[in-house]
Coordinates of C-alpha atoms in Angstrom, one line a residue:
Chain Y
X228 CA -25.1 -2.2 -4.3
X229 CA -22.6 -4.9 -5.4
X230 CA -23.6 -6.4 -8.7
X231 CA -20.6 -8.7 -8.8
X232 CA -19.8 -11.1 -5.9
X233 CA -16.2 -11.9 -6.0
X234 CA -13.5 -13.6 -4.0
X235 CA -9.9 -12.5 -3.7
X236 CA -7.9 -14.8 -5.9
X237 CA -4.4 -14.1 -4.7
X238 CA -2.5 -16.4 -2.3
X239 CA -1.4 -15.5 1.2
X240 CA 2.3 -15.9 1.8
X241 CA 3.9 -18.4 4.2
X242 CA 5.3 -16.4 7.1
X243 CA 9.1 -16.1 6.7
X244 CA 10.1 -16.5 10.3
X245 CA 13.6 -16.7 11.6
X246 CA 14.6 -19.5 14.0
X247 CA 14.7 -17.4 17.1
X248 CA 11.0 -16.2 17.1
X249 CA 9.3 -17.4 20.3
X250 CA 7.3 -20.5 19.5
X251 CA 4.0 -19.1 20.8
X252 CA 4.3 -16.0 18.6
X253 CA 5.4 -18.1 15.6
X254 CA 2.5 -20.5 16.1
X255 CA 0.0 -17.6 16.3
X256 CA 1.3 -16.0 13.2
X257 CA 1.2 -19.2 11.2
X258 CA -2.3 -20.0 12.4
X259 CA -3.4 -16.5 11.4
X260 CA -1.9 -16.8 7.9
X261 CA -3.6 -20.2 7.3
X262 CA -6.9 -18.9 8.6
X263 CA -6.8 -15.8 6.4
X264 CA -5.9 -17.9 3.3
X265 CA -8.9 -20.2 4.0
X266 CA -11.2 -17.2 4.7
X267 CA -10.3 -15.8 1.2
X268 CA -11.0 -19.1 -0.5
X269 CA -14.3 -19.7 1.3
X270 CA -15.8 -16.2 1.4
X271 CA -16.5 -13.3 -0.9
X272 CA -15.2 -9.9 -0.2
X273 CA -18.7 -8.8 1.0
X274 CA -18.9 -11.7 3.4
X275 CA -15.4 -11.0 4.9
X276 CA -16.4 -7.4 5.4
X277 CA -19.7 -8.2 7.2
X278 CA -19.8 -7.2 10.8
X279 CA -20.6 -10.3 12.8
X280 CA -20.1 -9.1 16.4
X281 CA -18.9 -6.4 18.7
X282 CA -15.4 -7.0 20.0
X283 CA -14.1 -6.8 23.6
X284 CA -12.6 -3.5 22.6
X285 CA -16.0 -2.0 21.8
X286 CA -15.5 -1.8 18.0
X287 CA -17.4 -4.0 15.4
X288 CA -15.8 -7.3 14.4
X289 CA -15.7 -8.2 10.7
X290 CA -16.0 -11.8 9.7
X291 CA -12.4 -11.8 8.6
X292 CA -11.3 -10.7 12.1
X293 CA -13.4 -13.4 13.8
X294 CA -12.2 -16.2 11.6
X295 CA -8.5 -15.3 12.1
X296 CA -8.8 -14.7 15.8
X297 CA -10.5 -18.0 16.2
X298 CA -7.4 -19.7 14.8
X299 CA -5.2 -17.7 17.1
X300 CA -7.2 -18.5 20.2
X301 CA -6.6 -22.2 19.4
X302 CA -2.9 -21.6 18.8
X303 CA -2.5 -19.8 22.1
X304 CA -4.3 -22.5 24.0
X305 CA -2.0 -25.1 22.5
X306 CA 1.0 -23.0 23.4
X307 CA -0.2 -22.6 27.0
X308 CA 0.0 -18.8 27.1
X309 CA -2.6 -16.3 27.9
X310 CA -4.1 -14.2 25.1
X311 CA -5.2 -10.6 24.9
X312 CA -7.0 -9.9 21.6
X313 CA -9.3 -7.2 20.3
X314 CA -12.4 -9.3 19.9
X315 CA -11.9 -12.1 22.4
X316 CA -10.5 -9.9 25.2
X317 CA -8.3 -11.6 27.8
X318 CA -8.1 -15.4 27.7
X319 CA -6.4 -16.6 30.9
X320 CA -4.5 -19.8 30.8
X321 CA -2.7 -19.2 34.1
X322 CA 0.6 -18.3 32.5
X323 CA 3.0 -15.5 33.3
X324 CA 3.2 -15.0 29.5
X325 CA 0.5 -13.2 27.5
X326 CA 0.3 -12.9 23.7
X327 CA -1.1 -9.5 22.8
X328 CA -2.4 -9.8 19.3
X329 CA -4.0 -7.9 16.5
X330 CA -5.2 -10.9 14.4
X331 CA -5.8 -8.9 11.3
X332 CA -4.4 -5.3 11.2
X333 CA -5.9 -3.5 8.2
X334 CA -9.2 -5.4 8.4
X335 CA -10.9 -3.4 5.7
X336 CA -8.0 -4.0 3.4
X337 CA -8.0 -7.7 4.2
X338 CA -11.7 -8.0 3.6
X339 CA -11.8 -6.2 0.3
X340 CA -8.5 -7.5 -1.1
X341 CA -6.3 -4.5 -0.8
X342 CA -3.0 -6.3 -0.3
X343 CA -2.0 -4.4 2.8
X344 CA -2.9 -6.3 6.0
X345 CA -0.9 -8.2 8.6
X346 CA -0.7 -10.2 11.8
X347 CA 0.9 -8.3 14.7
X348 CA 1.7 -9.5 18.1
X349 CA 3.9 -9.2 21.2
X350 CA 4.9 -11.6 24.0
X351 CA 4.4 -10.0 27.4
X352 CA 5.9 -11.4 30.6
X353 CA 3.8 -10.2 33.5
X354 CA 3.4 -6.7 32.2
X355 CA 6.6 -6.3 30.2
X356 CA 6.6 -6.7 26.4
X357 CA 9.8 -8.7 25.5
X358 CA 9.4 -9.7 21.9
X359 CA 7.3 -8.7 18.9
X360 CA 6.4 -10.2 15.5
X361 CA 4.6 -8.6 12.5
X362 CA 3.8 -10.6 9.3
X363 CA 2.5 -9.0 6.1
X364 CA -0.1 -11.6 5.0
X365 CA 0.2 -11.0 1.2
X366 CA 4.0 -11.7 1.0
X367 CA 4.9 -13.5 4.3
X368 CA 7.5 -10.8 5.0
X369 CA 8.1 -10.7 8.7
X370 CA 9.7 -8.3 11.1
X371 CA 10.7 -9.6 14.5
X372 CA 12.4 -7.9 17.4
X373 CA 13.4 -8.5 21.1
X374 CA 13.1 -5.6 23.5
X375 CA 16.4 -3.8 23.9
X376 CA 18.3 -5.8 21.3
X377 CA 19.1 -4.0 18.0
X378 CA 17.5 -5.3 14.9
X379 CA 19.4 -5.8 11.6
X380 CA 16.9 -3.5 9.9
X381 CA 17.2 0.2 10.8
X382 CA 15.1 3.3 10.5
X383 CA 16.0 6.0 7.9
X384 CA 17.6 8.2 10.5
X385 CA 15.8 11.3 9.2
X386 CA 15.5 14.1 11.7
X387 CA 13.3 16.7 9.9
X388 CA 9.8 16.7 8.6
X389 CA 10.8 18.7 5.5
X390 CA 11.7 16.2 2.8
X391 CA 10.2 13.3 4.8
X392 CA 7.9 10.6 3.6
X393 CA 5.1 10.1 6.2
X394 CA 2.3 7.6 6.5
X395 CA -0.8 8.9 8.3
X396 CA -4.2 7.6 9.2
X397 CA -6.9 9.2 7.1
X398 CA -8.2 12.5 8.3
X399 CA -11.2 12.1 10.6
X400 CA -13.6 14.6 12.0
X401 CA -11.6 16.9 14.2
X402 CA -8.2 15.9 12.8
X403 CA -8.5 17.4 9.3
X404 CA -6.5 20.5 10.1
X405 CA -3.7 18.6 11.8
X406 CA -3.6 16.2 8.9
X407 CA -3.3 19.0 6.4
X408 CA -0.5 20.7 8.3
X409 CA 1.6 17.5 8.3
X410 CA 0.7 16.8 4.6
X411 CA 1.9 20.4 3.7
X412 CA 5.1 20.2 5.7
X413 CA 6.2 16.7 4.5
X414 CA 7.5 15.7 1.1
X415 CA 5.3 12.7 0.6
X416 CA 2.1 11.4 2.3
X417 CA 0.7 7.9 2.2
X418 CA -2.5 6.4 3.7
X419 CA -2.2 2.6 3.7
X420 CA -4.9 1.9 6.3
X421 CA -2.7 -0.6 8.3
X422 CA -1.0 0.9 11.3
X423 CA 1.0 -2.3 12.1
X424 CA 2.5 -2.6 8.6
X425 CA 3.1 1.2 8.3
X426 CA 5.0 1.2 11.6
X427 CA 7.2 -1.7 10.2
X428 CA 7.9 0.4 7.1
X429 CA 9.2 3.1 9.6
X430 CA 11.3 0.4 11.4
X431 CA 12.9 -0.8 8.2
X432 CA 13.6 2.7 6.8
X433 CA 11.2 2.7 3.9
X434 CA 9.2 5.6 5.3
X435 CA 10.3 8.2 7.9
X436 CA 7.4 8.2 10.2
X437 CA 3.8 7.2 10.8
X438 CA 1.2 9.2 12.7
X439 CA -2.4 9.1 14.0
X440 CA -2.9 12.9 13.8
X441 CA -5.0 13.0 17.0
X442 CA -8.0 10.8 16.5
X443 CA -7.1 8.5 19.4
X444 CA -7.9 5.4 17.3
X445 CA -5.2 3.1 18.5
X446 CA -5.7 0.3 21.0
X447 CA -2.9 -1.6 22.7
X448 CA -2.7 -4.3 20.0
X449 CA -2.3 -1.7 17.2
X450 CA 0.9 -0.4 18.8
X451 CA 2.5 -3.0 21.0
X452 CA 4.5 -4.7 18.2
X453 CA 5.8 -1.3 17.1
X454 CA 6.5 -0.4 20.8
X455 CA 9.1 -3.2 20.8
X456 CA 10.2 -3.1 17.2
X457 CA 10.6 0.6 16.2
X458 CA 13.0 1.4 19.2
X459 CA 15.0 -1.8 18.5
X460 CA 15.5 -0.4 14.9
X461 CA 16.7 2.9 16.2
X462 CA 13.4 4.9 16.2
X463 CA 10.8 5.9 18.7
X464 CA 7.2 4.9 19.4
X465 CA 5.2 7.5 21.3
X466 CA 1.7 8.8 22.0
X467 CA 0.9 12.2 20.6
X468 CA -0.2 13.5 24.0
X469 CA 2.5 11.9 26.1
X470 CA 0.4 9.1 27.6
X471 CA 2.5 6.0 28.4
X472 CA 1.9 3.2 25.9
X473 CA 1.8 0.2 28.2
X474 CA 0.3 -3.2 28.8
X475 CA -3.2 -3.0 30.2
X476 CA -6.1 -5.5 30.3
X477 CA -8.4 -2.5 29.9
X478 CA -9.2 -2.5 26.2
X479 CA -11.1 0.8 26.3
X480 CA -7.8 2.7 26.5
X481 CA -6.8 4.6 23.4
X482 CA -3.7 6.4 22.0
X483 CA -2.7 8.4 19.0
X484 CA 0.5 6.5 18.0
X485 CA 3.5 8.2 16.5
X486 CA 6.3 6.1 15.1
X487 CA 9.4 8.0 13.8
X488 CA 12.9 7.3 12.6
X489 CA 14.4 9.6 15.3
X490 CA 13.3 11.4 18.5
X491 CA 13.9 14.7 16.7
X492 CA 11.5 13.8 13.8
X493 CA 8.9 12.6 16.4
X494 CA 9.1 15.9 18.2
X495 CA 8.6 18.0 15.1
X496 CA 5.7 15.7 13.9
X497 CA 4.0 16.0 17.3
X498 CA 4.5 19.8 17.4
X499 CA 3.1 20.1 13.9
X500 CA 0.0 18.0 14.7
X501 CA -0.7 19.8 18.0
X502 CA -0.2 23.2 16.1
Chain L
X50 CA 20.3 14.1 6.7
X51 CA 20.4 10.3 6.5
X52 CA 22.6 8.8 9.2
X53 CA 22.0 5.3 8.0
X54 CA 22.6 4.2 4.5
X55 CA 20.6 1.1 3.7
X56 CA 19.5 -1.1 0.9
X57 CA 16.1 -2.7 0.5
X58 CA 16.6 -6.3 1.5
X59 CA 13.4 -7.8 0.1
X60 CA 13.2 -9.8 -3.2
X61 CA 11.4 -8.7 -6.3
X62 CA 8.8 -11.3 -7.5
X63 CA 9.1 -13.2 -10.8
X64 CA 6.3 -11.8 -13.0
X65 CA 3.4 -14.3 -13.0
X66 CA 2.4 -14.0 -16.7
X67 CA -0.2 -16.1 -18.5
X68 CA 0.7 -17.7 -21.8
X69 CA -1.2 -15.3 -24.0
X70 CA 0.6 -12.1 -23.0
X71 CA 2.2 -10.6 -26.1
X72 CA 5.9 -11.5 -26.2
X73 CA 7.0 -7.9 -26.5
X74 CA 5.0 -6.9 -23.4
X75 CA 6.1 -10.0 -21.5
X76 CA 9.8 -9.4 -22.3
X77 CA 9.6 -5.8 -21.2
X78 CA 8.0 -6.7 -17.9
X79 CA 10.5 -9.5 -17.2
X80 CA 13.4 -7.1 -18.1
X81 CA 11.9 -4.5 -15.8
X82 CA 11.6 -6.9 -12.8
X83 CA 15.2 -8.2 -13.2
X84 CA 16.6 -4.6 -13.5
X85 CA 14.7 -3.5 -10.4
X86 CA 15.9 -6.5 -8.5
X87 CA 19.5 -5.7 -9.5
X88 CA 19.0 -2.0 -8.7
X89 CA 17.9 -2.9 -5.1
X90 CA 20.9 -5.1 -4.6
X91 CA 23.5 -2.7 -6.0
X92 CA 22.2 0.7 -4.7
X93 CA 21.1 2.2 -1.4
X94 CA 17.7 3.8 -1.1
X95 CA 19.3 7.3 -1.3
X96 CA 21.1 6.3 -4.5
X97 CA 17.9 4.9 -6.1
X98 CA 16.1 8.2 -5.3
X99 CA 18.7 10.5 -6.7
X100 CA 17.6 12.5 -9.7
X101 CA 20.0 11.7 -12.5
X102 CA 18.4 13.4 -15.5
X103 CA 15.3 15.1 -16.9
X104 CA 13.0 12.8 -18.8
X105 CA 11.5 13.3 -22.2
X106 CA 8.2 14.1 -20.4
X107 CA 9.9 17.1 -18.6
X108 CA 9.9 15.5 -15.1
X109 CA 13.1 14.5 -13.2
X110 CA 14.3 10.9 -13.6
X111 CA 15.3 9.0 -10.5
X112 CA 18.2 6.5 -10.8
X113 CA 15.7 3.7 -10.3
X114 CA 13.7 4.9 -13.3
X115 CA 16.8 5.2 -15.5
X116 CA 18.1 1.7 -14.6
X117 CA 14.8 0.0 -15.3
X118 CA 14.0 1.9 -18.4
X119 CA 17.5 1.0 -19.8
X120 CA 16.6 -2.7 -19.5
X121 CA 13.3 -2.1 -21.3
X122 CA 14.9 -0.2 -24.1
X123 CA 17.1 -3.2 -24.8
X124 CA 14.1 -5.6 -24.5
X125 CA 12.0 -3.5 -27.0
X126 CA 14.9 -3.4 -29.4
X127 CA 15.2 -7.2 -29.3
X128 CA 11.5 -7.5 -29.8
X129 CA 11.6 -5.2 -32.8
X130 CA 8.8 -2.9 -31.6
X131 CA 8.9 0.9 -31.1
X132 CA 9.0 2.2 -27.6
X133 CA 7.4 5.2 -26.0
X134 CA 8.6 5.7 -22.4
X135 CA 8.7 8.6 -20.0
X136 CA 12.5 9.2 -19.9
X137 CA 13.6 8.0 -23.3
X138 CA 10.7 9.4 -25.3
X139 CA 9.9 7.7 -28.6
X140 CA 12.4 5.1 -29.8
X141 CA 11.5 4.3 -33.4
X142 CA 12.3 0.8 -34.8
X143 CA 10.1 1.2 -37.9
X144 CA 7.3 -1.1 -36.6
X145 CA 3.6 -0.6 -36.6
X146 CA 3.6 -1.7 -33.0
X147 CA 4.7 0.6 -30.2
X148 CA 5.1 -0.4 -26.5
X149 CA 4.0 2.5 -24.3
X150 CA 5.6 1.9 -20.9
X151 CA 5.9 3.3 -17.5
X152 CA 9.1 1.4 -16.4
X153 CA 8.6 2.1 -12.7
X154 CA 5.2 3.4 -11.6
X155 CA 5.5 4.6 -8.0
X156 CA 9.1 5.6 -8.4
X157 CA 9.4 7.2 -5.0
X158 CA 8.0 4.0 -3.4
X159 CA 10.4 1.9 -5.5
X160 CA 13.4 4.0 -4.5
X161 CA 12.6 4.1 -0.8
X162 CA 11.4 0.5 -0.4
X163 CA 7.7 1.1 0.1
X164 CA 6.5 -2.2 -1.5
X165 CA 4.0 -0.6 -3.9
X166 CA 5.5 -0.1 -7.4
X167 CA 4.9 -1.7 -10.7
X168 CA 5.7 -2.1 -14.4
X169 CA 2.8 -0.9 -16.6
X170 CA 2.7 -1.0 -20.4
X171 CA 0.4 -1.3 -23.4
X172 CA 0.9 -2.5 -26.9
X173 CA -0.3 0.0 -29.5
X174 CA -0.9 -0.8 -33.2
X175 CA -0.6 2.4 -35.1
X176 CA -2.5 4.5 -32.6
X177 CA -4.8 1.9 -31.1
X178 CA -4.0 0.3 -27.7
X179 CA -4.8 -3.4 -28.1
X180 CA -3.3 -5.1 -25.0
X181 CA -2.0 -4.1 -21.5
X182 CA 0.0 -5.6 -18.8
X183 CA 0.7 -4.4 -15.2
X184 CA 3.1 -6.3 -12.9
X185 CA 3.4 -5.5 -9.2
X186 CA 7.2 -5.8 -8.6
X187 CA 7.1 -6.9 -5.0
X188 CA 4.9 -9.9 -5.6
X189 CA 5.0 -10.6 -9.4
X190 CA 1.2 -10.3 -9.4
X191 CA 0.1 -9.4 -13.0
X192 CA -3.0 -8.1 -14.6
X193 CA -3.3 -8.4 -18.3
X194 CA -6.1 -7.5 -20.7
X195 CA -6.9 -7.3 -24.3
X196 CA -9.0 -4.4 -25.6
X197 CA -12.7 -5.3 -25.8
X198 CA -12.3 -8.7 -24.3
X199 CA -13.7 -9.3 -20.8
X200 CA -11.1 -10.1 -18.1
X201 CA -11.7 -12.9 -15.5
X202 CA -11.3 -10.3 -12.8
X203 CA -14.1 -7.8 -12.4
X204 CA -14.6 -4.4 -10.8
X205 CA -16.7 -4.2 -7.6
X206 CA -19.8 -2.9 -9.4
X207 CA -20.4 -0.2 -6.9
X208 CA -22.4 2.8 -8.2
X209 CA -22.3 5.3 -5.3
X210 CA -19.6 7.2 -3.5
X211 CA -21.3 6.8 -0.2
X212 CA -19.8 3.6 1.3
X213 CA -17.1 3.4 -1.3
X214 CA -13.4 2.8 -0.9
X215 CA -11.4 5.3 -2.9
X216 CA -7.7 5.6 -3.8
X217 CA -6.6 9.2 -4.5
X218 CA -3.4 11.0 -5.3
X219 CA -2.2 13.1 -2.4
X220 CA -3.7 16.6 -2.1
X221 CA -1.6 19.1 -4.0
X222 CA -1.7 22.8 -4.2
X223 CA -5.1 23.7 -5.7
X224 CA -6.7 20.3 -5.2
X225 CA -7.0 20.3 -1.4
X226 CA -10.6 21.2 -1.3
X227 CA -11.6 18.7 -4.0
X228 CA -9.6 16.1 -2.1
X229 CA -11.4 16.8 1.1
X230 CA -14.8 16.7 -0.5
X231 CA -14.1 13.2 -1.8
X232 CA -12.5 12.1 1.5
X233 CA -15.6 13.2 3.4
X234 CA -18.1 11.6 1.0
X235 CA -16.4 8.2 0.7
X236 CA -16.2 5.5 3.3
X237 CA -12.5 4.9 3.1
X238 CA -9.6 6.8 1.5
X239 CA -6.2 5.5 0.6
X240 CA -3.1 7.1 -0.9
X241 CA -0.7 4.5 -2.2
X242 CA 1.3 6.7 -4.5
X243 CA 1.2 4.3 -7.5
X244 CA -1.5 5.1 -10.0
X245 CA -0.9 2.0 -12.2
X246 CA -1.2 -0.4 -9.2
X247 CA -4.2 1.6 -7.7
X248 CA -6.1 1.4 -11.0
X249 CA -5.5 -2.4 -11.1
X250 CA -7.0 -2.6 -7.6
X251 CA -10.1 -0.9 -9.1
X252 CA -10.1 -3.4 -12.0
X253 CA -9.9 -6.4 -9.7
X254 CA -12.6 -5.1 -7.3
X255 CA -10.5 -4.4 -4.3
X256 CA -11.2 -0.7 -4.3
X257 CA -14.1 1.0 -5.9
X258 CA -12.3 3.9 -7.7
X259 CA -9.1 5.9 -8.1
X260 CA -8.8 9.6 -8.8
X261 CA -6.4 12.4 -9.5
X262 CA -8.6 15.1 -7.9
X263 CA -7.6 17.7 -10.5
X264 CA -3.8 18.1 -10.4
X265 CA -3.4 17.0 -14.1
X266 CA -0.4 14.9 -13.1
X267 CA -1.0 11.9 -15.4
X268 CA 0.9 11.3 -18.5
X269 CA -0.1 8.8 -21.2
X270 CA 2.0 6.0 -19.6
X271 CA 0.4 6.5 -16.2
X272 CA -3.1 5.7 -17.7
X273 CA -2.7 3.6 -20.9
X274 CA -2.6 0.2 -19.1
X275 CA -5.8 1.2 -17.1
X276 CA -7.4 2.5 -20.3
X277 CA -7.4 -1.1 -21.7
X278 CA -7.7 -3.0 -18.4
X279 CA -10.4 -1.2 -16.4
X280 CA -13.1 -1.2 -19.1
X281 CA -12.3 -4.9 -19.9
X282 CA -13.0 -5.6 -16.2
X283 CA -16.3 -3.8 -16.4
X284 CA -15.3 -0.3 -15.2
X285 CA -14.4 3.0 -16.8
X286 CA -11.3 5.1 -17.3
X287 CA -11.9 8.8 -17.9
X288 CA -10.3 12.2 -17.7
X289 CA -11.7 14.4 -15.0
X290 CA -12.4 17.2 -17.5
X291 CA -13.6 15.1 -20.4
X292 CA -10.4 15.2 -22.5
X293 CA -9.9 12.1 -24.6
X294 CA -7.2 9.8 -23.2
X295 CA -5.5 8.7 -26.3
X296 CA -2.1 7.6 -27.8
X297 CA 0.0 10.6 -28.6
X298 CA 3.8 11.0 -29.1
X299 CA 3.5 14.5 -27.4
X300 CA 4.6 13.7 -23.9
X301 CA 3.7 17.1 -22.6
X302 CA 0.0 16.2 -22.5
X303 CA -1.5 15.7 -19.1
X304 CA -4.7 14.3 -17.7
X305 CA -6.4 13.8 -14.3
X306 CA -7.3 10.1 -14.5
X307 CA -10.5 8.7 -13.0
X308 CA -10.9 4.9 -12.8
X309 CA -14.1 3.7 -11.4
X310 CA -16.0 0.4 -11.0
X311 CA -19.0 1.8 -12.9
X312 CA -19.9 4.8 -15.1
X313 CA -22.3 6.0 -12.3
X314 CA -19.6 6.0 -9.7
X315 CA -17.2 7.8 -12.1
X316 CA -19.9 10.5 -12.7
X317 CA -20.5 11.1 -9.0
X318 CA -16.8 11.2 -8.3
X319 CA -16.2 13.7 -11.1
X320 CA -19.1 15.9 -9.9
X321 CA -17.8 15.8 -6.3
X322 CA -14.3 16.8 -7.4
X323 CA -15.5 19.6 -9.7
X324 CA -17.8 20.8 -6.9

């Protein structure tokens, strides 16, 4: 199929972290960026995309995911915190603190070289997420937030779907009609294939909302950074069907995440998707 | 509508240009990046998005387009080449060389802060495009090519739509069914809202193809950099309906651009869109 075997030649950015990011989160993000950089240098796109295992969450693990998660497992052990990650599952170090991590959000982008993938994680004490960090690999741009404390970046404040710019997951079987309803009602639609980065664009006001239009694709690690960050930026992070998005060691749970600049926009988006 | 008036805080990258880029193209790209950086610092997102004029191509001009094009007009004058640009039209400096430029491809992204917009241009001698340059503003990543000379980066080489990753323009009125046929046949779909950057992802092998599924949105400056670069990387750049993509001072001409890793993939994509 592929006549040309190529590597991605572009560099991964150094994570641009502020001083007050929790050391365990910072160490995990830095380890992830280094591991992704090495993976790009050592492996072709086809190798990074290869499915090498089935993750703890029941979905296939690409080589790029496995390599980056391996580095994060080591970082979490050195930090002395527990880890909950999509491939490794729960790694118990007997701490009250747990890092919940998506090592590579946008795995297909990361493998093929589409420059839209990121590290996303949150620090949970007992069952309460208290801090989050998302780092866009290609640039090192980082968004951090502490639960209940306003962030310097803010959502757009938009309240209506008409005129809005919306990121959505691609239409999947059973969600095509909902997808089309949103695409018709909004001003602009984008599909970037990286939930964690797209929800940060909502948080910083570059797009007005992000939605899974009902495919129940999201696992806890796809949403937990946004769960802390988007509200701290003035927006909301909800499930389409009203299920609470909450810490749980059961990685079979799924949600359809909705991130929006305002509660009003989230309500209209949900009503439009549910028809 | 917007309760929060914000600026985009992220830096624009310095264009990473190789030594052999034509000085007029290099000067235009550097002027564009500087002007976009200044525009982000001086203006809010809402101000950058504001429509301030109607361009020579008949479409509205956002403030961000006008500011960046202004800098390119000056750069072209200093270089002594003619300029053909979407807002200014043809600026004749009596040269055999004409820069054909899209000052800001992905204007809506550039205005709102979605980090996917670029400068794209080609140097045309008489009517023949001989060199192209595309620069992604947010990172400074650059793709340059000379007509008929192989580039170091290569397309993916994929020949079939099944299993392919495709970038498409968003579905518009009249193209919804074609859009859905492609989305159903391909493995992955993305909508990045920046034709010039998406065609460079085809050229470098990060996605397999890009398509306007029949909306005839593309003007010459949306396609001319890809017209030089994608074939030099081993792929093809065609119009959906077989119209020649060629230099023309008439900016009312439109195409539905198809960029693909191979002629076989372009054929299957076109057949799928045309149904």
